[in-house]
JSON list of C-alpha atoms in Angstrom, two decimals:
[
{"chain": "A", "resi": 1, "resn": "MET", "atom": "CA", "xyz": [3.09, -9.69, 14.61]},
{"chain": "A", "resi": 2, "resn": "ALA", "atom": "CA", "xyz": [4.44, -6.73, 12.70]},
{"chain": "A", "resi": 3, "resn": "LEU", "atom": "CA", "xyz": [7.75, -8.67, 12.33]},
{"chain": "A", "resi": 4, "resn": "ALA", "atom": "CA", "xyz": [8.48, -11.81, 11.07]},
{"chain": "A", "resi": 5, "resn": "PRO", "atom": "CA", "xyz": [11.26, -13.71, 12.55]},
{"chain": "A", "resi": 6, "resn": "SER", "atom": "CA", "xyz": [13.38, -14.19, 9.54]},
{"chain": "A", "resi": 7, "resn": "ARG", "atom": "CA", "xyz": [15.75, -11.40, 8.85]},
{"chain": "A", "resi": 8, "resn": "GLN", "atom": "CA", "xyz": [18.97, -10.15, 8.55]},
{"chain": "A", "resi": 9, "resn": "ASP", "atom": "CA", "xyz": [20.32, -7.08, 10.80]},
{"chain": "A", "resi": 10, "resn": "HIS", "atom": "CA", "xyz": [23.64, -5.11, 9.77]},
{"chain": "A", "resi": 11, "resn": "HIS", "atom": "CA", "xyz": [23.28, -2.16, 11.96]},
{"chain": "A", "resi": 12, "resn": "GLN", "atom": "CA", "xyz": [21.53, -1.78, 15.27]},
{"chain": "A", "resi": 13, "resn": "LEU", "atom": "CA", "xyz": [21.00, 1.65, 17.32]},
{"chain": "A", "resi": 14, "resn": "VAL", "atom": "CA", "xyz": [20.03, 1.53, 20.75]},
{"chain": "A", "resi": 15, "resn": "ARG", "atom": "CA", "xyz": [20.33, 4.93, 22.29]},
{"chain": "A", "resi": 16, "resn": "TYR", "atom": "CA", "xyz": [16.72, 6.13, 21.34]},
{"chain": "A", "resi": 17, "resn": "ALA", "atom": "CA", "xyz": [13.82, 6.04, 23.48]},
{"chain": "A", "resi": 18, "resn": "LEU", "atom": "CA", "xyz": [10.45, 5.93, 21.97]},
{"chain": "A", "resi": 19, "resn": "ASN", "atom": "CA", "xyz": [7.61, 8.18, 24.43]},
{"chain": "A", "resi": 20, "resn": "GLN", "atom": "CA", "xyz": [4.30, 6.22, 22.46]},
{"chain": "A", "resi": 21, "resn": "VAL", "atom": "CA", "xyz": [2.65, 2.75, 22.17]},
{"chain": "A", "resi": 22, "resn": "ALA", "atom": "CA", "xyz": [4.08, 0.55, 19.09]},
{"chain": "A", "resi": 23, "resn": "GLU", "atom": "CA", "xyz": [4.16, -2.29, 17.55]},
{"chain": "A", "resi": 24, "resn": "ARG", "atom": "CA", "xyz": [7.52, -4.11, 16.14]},
{"chain": "A", "resi": 25, "resn": "GLY", "atom": "CA", "xyz": [8.31, -3.43, 12.17]},
{"chain": "A", "resi": 26, "resn": "VAL", "atom": "CA", "xyz": [6.95, 0.20, 12.09]},
{"chain": "A", "resi": 27, "resn": "ILE", "atom": "CA", "xyz": [9.67, 2.91, 11.23]},
{"chain": "A", "resi": 28, "resn": "CYS", "atom": "CA", "xyz": [10.34, 5.92, 13.59]},
{"chain": "A", "resi": 29, "resn": "THR", "atom": "CA", "xyz": [11.63, 8.91, 12.67]},
{"chain": "A", "resi": 30, "resn": "MET", "atom": "CA", "xyz": [13.24, 12.20, 14.24]},
{"chain": "A", "resi": 31, "resn": "LEU", "atom": "CA", "xyz": [11.71, 15.69, 13.07]},
{"chain": "A", "resi": 32, "resn": "PRO", "atom": "CA", "xyz": [14.46, 18.71, 13.94]},
{"chain": "A", "resi": 33, "resn": "GLY", "atom": "CA", "xyz": [13.20, 20.75, 16.63]},
{"chain": "A", "resi": 34, "resn": "THR", "atom": "CA", "xyz": [10.09, 18.86, 17.62]},
{"chain": "A", "resi": 35, "resn": "THR", "atom": "CA", "xyz": [11.47, 15.59, 18.64]},
{"chain": "A", "resi": 36, "resn": "ALA", "atom": "CA", "xyz": [13.34, 15.59, 22.22]},
{"chain": "A", "resi": 37, "resn": "ALA", "atom": "CA", "xyz": [17.22, 14.93, 22.15]},
{"chain": "A", "resi": 38, "resn": "GLY", "atom": "CA", "xyz": [17.36, 11.46, 22.14]},
{"chain": "A", "resi": 39, "resn": "GLU", "atom": "CA", "xyz": [13.91, 10.34, 21.17]},
{"chain": "A", "resi": 40, "resn": "VAL", "atom": "CA", "xyz": [12.26, 9.07, 17.94]},
{"chain": "A", "resi": 41, "resn": "THR", "atom": "CA", "xyz": [8.95, 9.30, 17.39]},
{"chain": "A", "resi": 42, "resn": "VAL", "atom": "CA", "xyz": [6.32, 7.01, 14.89]},
{"chain": "A", "resi": 43, "resn": "SER", "atom": "CA", "xyz": [5.07, 10.15, 12.80]},
{"chain": "A", "resi": 44, "resn": "VAL", "atom": "CA", "xyz": [1.31, 10.05, 11.91]},
{"chain": "A", "resi": 45, "resn": "ALA", "atom": "CA", "xyz": [1.72, 12.38, 8.73]},
{"chain": "A", "resi": 46, "resn": "PRO", "atom": "CA", "xyz": [5.17, 10.59, 6.88]},
{"chain": "A", "resi": 47, "resn": "THR", "atom": "CA", "xyz": [5.97, 14.29, 5.38]},
{"chain": "A", "resi": 48, "resn": "GLY", "atom": "CA", "xyz": [7.29, 17.21, 6.69]},
{"chain": "A", "resi": 49, "resn": "VAL", "atom": "CA", "xyz": [10.77, 19.64, 7.01]},
{"chain": "A", "resi": 50, "resn": "GLY", "atom": "CA", "xyz": [13.39, 18.12, 8.14]},
{"chain": "A", "resi": 51, "resn": "LEU", "atom": "CA", "xyz": [11.57, 14.49, 8.77]},
{"chain": "A", "resi": 52, "resn": "ARG", "atom": "CA", "xyz": [14.42, 11.79, 8.91]},
{"chain": "A", "resi": 53, "resn": "ALA", "atom": "CA", "xyz": [13.29, 8.12, 8.74]},
{"chain": "A", "resi": 54, "resn": "VAL", "atom": "CA", "xyz": [15.92, 6.79, 12.03]},
{"chain": "A", "resi": 55, "resn": "GLY", "atom": "CA", "xyz": [14.88, 3.06, 11.40]},
{"chain": "A", "resi": 56, "resn": "MET", "atom": "CA", "xyz": [12.70, -0.08, 12.09]},
{"chain": "A", "resi": 57, "resn": "LEU", "atom": "CA", "xyz": [11.52, -0.77, 15.66]},
{"chain": "A", "resi": 58, "resn": "LEU", "atom": "CA", "xyz": [12.68, -3.88, 16.78]},
{"chain": "A", "resi": 59, "resn": "ASP", "atom": "CA", "xyz": [10.70, -4.10, 19.64]},
{"chain": "A", "resi": 60, "resn": "ASP", "atom": "CA", "xyz": [7.62, -4.08, 21.60]},
{"chain": "A", "resi": 61, "resn": "VAL", "atom": "CA", "xyz": [6.42, -0.77, 23.14]},
{"chain": "A", "resi": 62, "resn": "GLU", "atom": "CA", "xyz": [3.50, -1.42, 25.62]},
{"chain": "A", "resi": 63, "resn": "ASP", "atom": "CA", "xyz": [2.26, 0.85, 28.82]},
{"chain": "A", "resi": 64, "resn": "LEU", "atom": "CA", "xyz": [3.19, -1.65, 31.04]},
{"chain": "A", "resi": 65, "resn": "ASN", "atom": "CA", "xyz": [1.49, -1.90, 34.35]},
{"chain": "A", "resi": 66, "resn": "TYR", "atom": "CA", "xyz": [4.16, -3.44, 37.11]},
{"chain": "A", "resi": 67, "resn": "ASP", "atom": "CA", "xyz": [1.08, -3.75, 40.20]},
{"chain": "A", "resi": 68, "resn": "ARG", "atom": "CA", "xyz": [0.05, -6.08, 37.77]},
{"chain": "A", "resi": 69, "resn": "HIS", "atom": "CA", "xyz": [2.56, -8.57, 36.24]},
{"chain": "A", "resi": 70, "resn": "GLY", "atom": "CA", "xyz": [6.61, -8.13, 36.32]},
{"chain": "A", "resi": 71, "resn": "GLU", "atom": "CA", "xyz": [8.42, -7.92, 32.88]},
{"chain": "A", "resi": 72, "resn": "TYR", "atom": "CA", "xyz": [7.45, -9.99, 29.90]},
{"chain": "A", "resi": 73, "resn": "ARG", "atom": "CA", "xyz": [11.12, -10.90, 29.01]},
{"chain": "A", "resi": 74, "resn": "GLN", "atom": "CA", "xyz": [10.16, -13.51, 26.84]},
{"chain": "A", "resi": 75, "resn": "ARG", "atom": "CA", "xyz": [8.28, -11.33, 23.93]},
{"chain": "A", "resi": 76, "resn": "ASN", "atom": "CA", "xyz": [11.06, -8.36, 23.79]},
{"chain": "A", "resi": 77, "resn": "VAL", "atom": "CA", "xyz": [8.39, -6.33, 24.81]},
{"chain": "A", "resi": 78, "resn": "VAL", "atom": "CA", "xyz": [9.65, -2.39, 26.69]},
{"chain": "A", "resi": 79, "resn": "ASP", "atom": "CA", "xyz": [7.55, -0.03, 28.09]},
{"chain": "A", "resi": 80, "resn": "VAL", "atom": "CA", "xyz": [6.86, 3.23, 26.91]},
{"chain": "A", "resi": 81, "resn": "GLY", "atom": "CA", "xyz": [9.70, 5.89, 27.37]},
{"chain": "A", "resi": 82, "resn": "SER", "atom": "CA", "xyz": [12.40, 3.21, 27.08]},
{"chain": "A", "resi": 83, "resn": "VAL", "atom": "CA", "xyz": [14.88, 3.10, 25.07]},
{"chain": "A", "resi": 84, "resn": "VAL", "atom": "CA", "xyz": [14.22, 0.62, 22.32]},
{"chain": "A", "resi": 85, "resn": "GLY", "atom": "CA", "xyz": [15.97, -1.35, 19.47]},
{"chain": "A", "resi": 86, "resn": "LEU", "atom": "CA", "xyz": [16.18, 0.08, 15.84]},
{"chain": "A", "resi": 87, "resn": "SER", "atom": "CA", "xyz": [18.07, -1.06, 12.55]},
{"chain": "A", "resi": 88, "resn": "ASN", "atom": "CA", "xyz": [18.93, 1.10, 9.74]},
{"chain": "A", "resi": 89, "resn": "GLU", "atom": "CA", "xyz": [20.16, -1.63, 7.59]},
{"chain": "A", "resi": 90, "resn": "GLY", "atom": "CA", "xyz": [19.08, -4.84, 7.04]},
{"chain": "A", "resi": 91, "resn": "ASP", "atom": "CA", "xyz": [16.57, -7.36, 5.52]},
{"chain": "A", "resi": 92, "resn": "PHE", "atom": "CA", "xyz": [12.97, -8.49, 7.24]},
{"chain": "A", "resi": 93, "resn": "GLU", "atom": "CA", "xyz": [9.50, -9.04, 6.70]},
{"chain": "A", "resi": 94, "resn": "THR", "atom": "CA", "xyz": [6.99, -7.23, 8.33]},
{"chain": "A", "resi": 95, "resn": "ASP", "atom": "CA", "xyz": [3.47, -6.68, 7.80]},
{"chain": "A", "resi": 96, "resn": "GLN", "atom": "CA", "xyz": [2.89, -2.93, 8.68]},
{"chain": "A", "resi": 97, "resn": "LEU", "atom": "CA", "xyz": [2.34, -2.09, 4.60]},
{"chain": "A", "resi": 98, "resn": "THR", "atom": "CA", "xyz": [-0.33, 0.18, 3.44]},
{"chain": "A", "resi": 99, "resn": "GLY", "atom": "CA", "xyz": [-0.75, 1.28, -0.50]},
{"chain": "A", "resi": 100, "resn": "PRO", "atom": "CA", "xyz": [-0.45, -0.57, -3.51]},
{"chain": "A", "resi": 101, "resn": "THR", "atom": "CA", "xyz": [0.72, -4.10, -3.05]},
{"chain": "A", "resi": 102, "resn": "PRO", "atom": "CA", "xyz": [4.83, -4.00, -3.76]},
{"chain": "A", "resi": 103, "resn": "VAL", "atom": "CA", "xyz": [6.43, -6.54, -5.73]},
{"chain": "A", "resi": 104, "resn": "GLN", "atom": "CA", "xyz": [9.86, -7.92, -6.07]},
{"chain": "A", "resi": 105, "resn": "GLY", "atom": "CA", "xyz": [12.68, -4.60, -6.54]},
{"chain": "A", "resi": 106, "resn": "GLN", "atom": "CA", "xyz": [10.00, -1.82, -5.74]},
{"chain": "A", "resi": 107, "resn": "ALA", "atom": "CA", "xyz": [11.12, 1.40, -4.22]},
{"chain": "A", "resi": 108, "resn": "ALA", "atom": "CA", "xyz": [9.44, 1.48, -0.09]},
{"chain": "A", "resi": 109, "resn": "PHE", "atom": "CA", "xyz": [8.84, 5.04, 1.29]},
{"chain": "A", "resi": 110, "resn": "LEU", "atom": "CA", "xyz": [8.03, 5.89, 4.57]},
{"chain": "A", "resi": 111, "resn": "GLY", "atom": "CA", "xyz": [3.46, 6.28, 4.57]},
{"chain": "A", "resi": 112, "resn": "ALA", "atom": "CA", "xyz": [1.66, 6.49, 7.48]},
{"chain": "A", "resi": 113, "resn": "ASN", "atom": "CA", "xyz": [2.26, 5.44, 10.70]},
{"chain": "A", "resi": 114, "resn": "GLY", "atom": "CA", "xyz": [5.89, 3.99, 10.32]},
{"chain": "A", "resi": 115, "resn": "SER", "atom": "CA", "xyz": [3.75, 1.88, 8.17]},
{"chain": "A", "resi": 116, "resn": "LEU", "atom": "CA", "xyz": [6.11, 0.97, 4.90]},
{"chain": "A", "resi": 117, "resn": "THR", "atom": "CA", "xyz": [4.24, 2.31, 1.15]},
{"chain": "A", "resi": 118, "resn": "THR", "atom": "CA", "xyz": [5.26, 1.85, -2.63]},
{"chain": "A", "resi": 119, "resn": "VAL", "atom": "CA", "xyz": [3.89, 5.21, -3.14]},
{"chain": "A", "resi": 120, "resn": "GLN", "atom": "CA", "xyz": [5.73, 8.57, -2.56]},
{"chain": "A", "resi": 121, "resn": "ALA", "atom": "CA", "xyz": [3.65, 10.94, -0.88]},
{"chain": "A", "resi": 122, "resn": "SER", "atom": "CA", "xyz": [3.85, 14.66, -0.34]},
{"chain": "A", "resi": 123, "resn": "ASP", "atom": "CA", "xyz": [2.85, 17.44, 1.55]},
{"chain": "A", "resi": 124, "resn": "GLY", "atom": "CA", "xyz": [2.38, 19.25, -1.63]},
{"chain": "A", "resi": 125, "resn": "LEU", "atom": "CA", "xyz": [5.22, 21.82, -0.47]},
{"chain": "A", "resi": 126, "resn": "GLY", "atom": "CA", "xyz": [8.08, 20.20, -1.20]},
{"chain": "A", "resi": 127, "resn": "ASN", "atom": "CA", "xyz": [8.43, 17.69, 1.44]},
{"chain": "A", "resi": 128, "resn": "VAL", "atom": "CA", "xyz": [8.12, 13.76, 0.80]},
{"chain": "A", "resi": 129, "resn": "ALA", "atom": "CA", "xyz": [8.50, 10.55, 2.51]},
{"chain": "A", "resi": 130, "resn": "PRO", "atom": "CA", "xyz": [11.88, 9.32, 2.54]},
{"chain": "A", "resi": 131, "resn": "ALA", "atom": "CA", "xyz": [12.89, 6.63, 1.05]},
{"chain": "A", "resi": 132, "resn": "LEU", "atom": "CA", "xyz": [13.81, 3.46, 2.73]},
{"chain": "A", "resi": 133, "resn": "GLY", "atom": "CA", "xyz": [15.40, 0.92, 0.50]},
{"chain": "A", "resi": 134, "resn": "TYR", "atom": "CA", "xyz": [13.59, -1.93, -1.66]},
{"chain": "A", "resi": 135, "resn": "PHE", "atom": "CA", "xyz": [10.70, -4.77, -1.50]},
{"chain": "A", "resi": 136, "resn": "LEU", "atom": "CA", "xyz": [12.70, -7.77, -2.38]},
{"chain": "A", "resi": 137, "resn": "GLY", "atom": "CA", "xyz": [9.57, -9.80, -2.61]},
{"chain": "A", "resi": 138, "resn": "ALA", "atom": "CA", "xyz": [5.55, -9.30, -2.79]},
{"chain": "A", "resi": 139, "resn": "PRO", "atom": "CA", "xyz": [3.69, -10.05, 0.63]},
{"chain": "A", "resi": 140, "resn": "ASN", "atom": "CA", "xyz": [3.18, -14.21, 1.68]},
{"chain": "A", "resi": 141, "resn": "ALA", "atom": "CA", "xyz": [0.03, -15.81, 2.61]},
{"chain": "A", "resi": 142, "resn": "ASN", "atom": "CA", "xyz": [0.12, -14.26, 6.28]},
{"chain": "A", "resi": 143, "resn": "GLY", "atom": "CA", "xyz": [0.57, -10.63, 4.54]},
{"chain": "A", "resi": 144, "resn": "PHE", "atom": "CA", "xyz": [4.83, -10.41, 5.47]},
{"chain": "A", "resi": 145, "resn": "ALA", "atom": "CA", "xyz": [6.50, -8.80, 2.32]},
{"chain": "A", "resi": 146, "resn": "PRO", "atom": "CA", "xyz": [10.17, -8.84, 2.52]},
{"chain": "A", "resi": 147, "resn": "VAL", "atom": "CA", "xyz": [11.66, -5.27, 2.45]},
{"chain": "A", "resi": 148, "resn": "HIS", "atom": "CA", "xyz": [15.72, -4.16, 2.49]},
{"chain": "A", "resi": 149, "resn": "ILE", "atom": "CA", "xyz": [15.64, -1.60, 4.63]},
{"chain": "A", "resi": 150, "resn": "ASP", "atom": "CA", "xyz": [19.05, 1.29, 4.10]},
{"chain": "A", "resi": 151, "resn": "LEU", "atom": "CA", "xyz": [18.81, 4.70, 6.06]}
]
């Protein structure tokens, strides 16, 4: 689980599809000219010309085989290519962290593969990783850090 159940979701988007496997708690992005209309992606690189963070993924996205089993509604799982729930404002606890351990009040930036980090990456061409919000505290014993997202 990459997103703890304790959260305060202030604003949700349910309009974008995700065409790749992903775990809830990562940040989904769009890149004009490469991301199809109505789709978001989990970027491998946190920088790029025009890269925009859209929101934190609230669903697990799996490549489901409906011949073997039905839908996992109790697990909040959707199939690849389905419309997903994203939140672009709220307080969350996630373990999708990379880089140095965050502390309370430290800025949160987009990291590699949709993770959150305290270090703002740059591609050397003037493109920097987008700011996402700030950390509300250090990670707990299970590695979940509270973060405020405001996109």
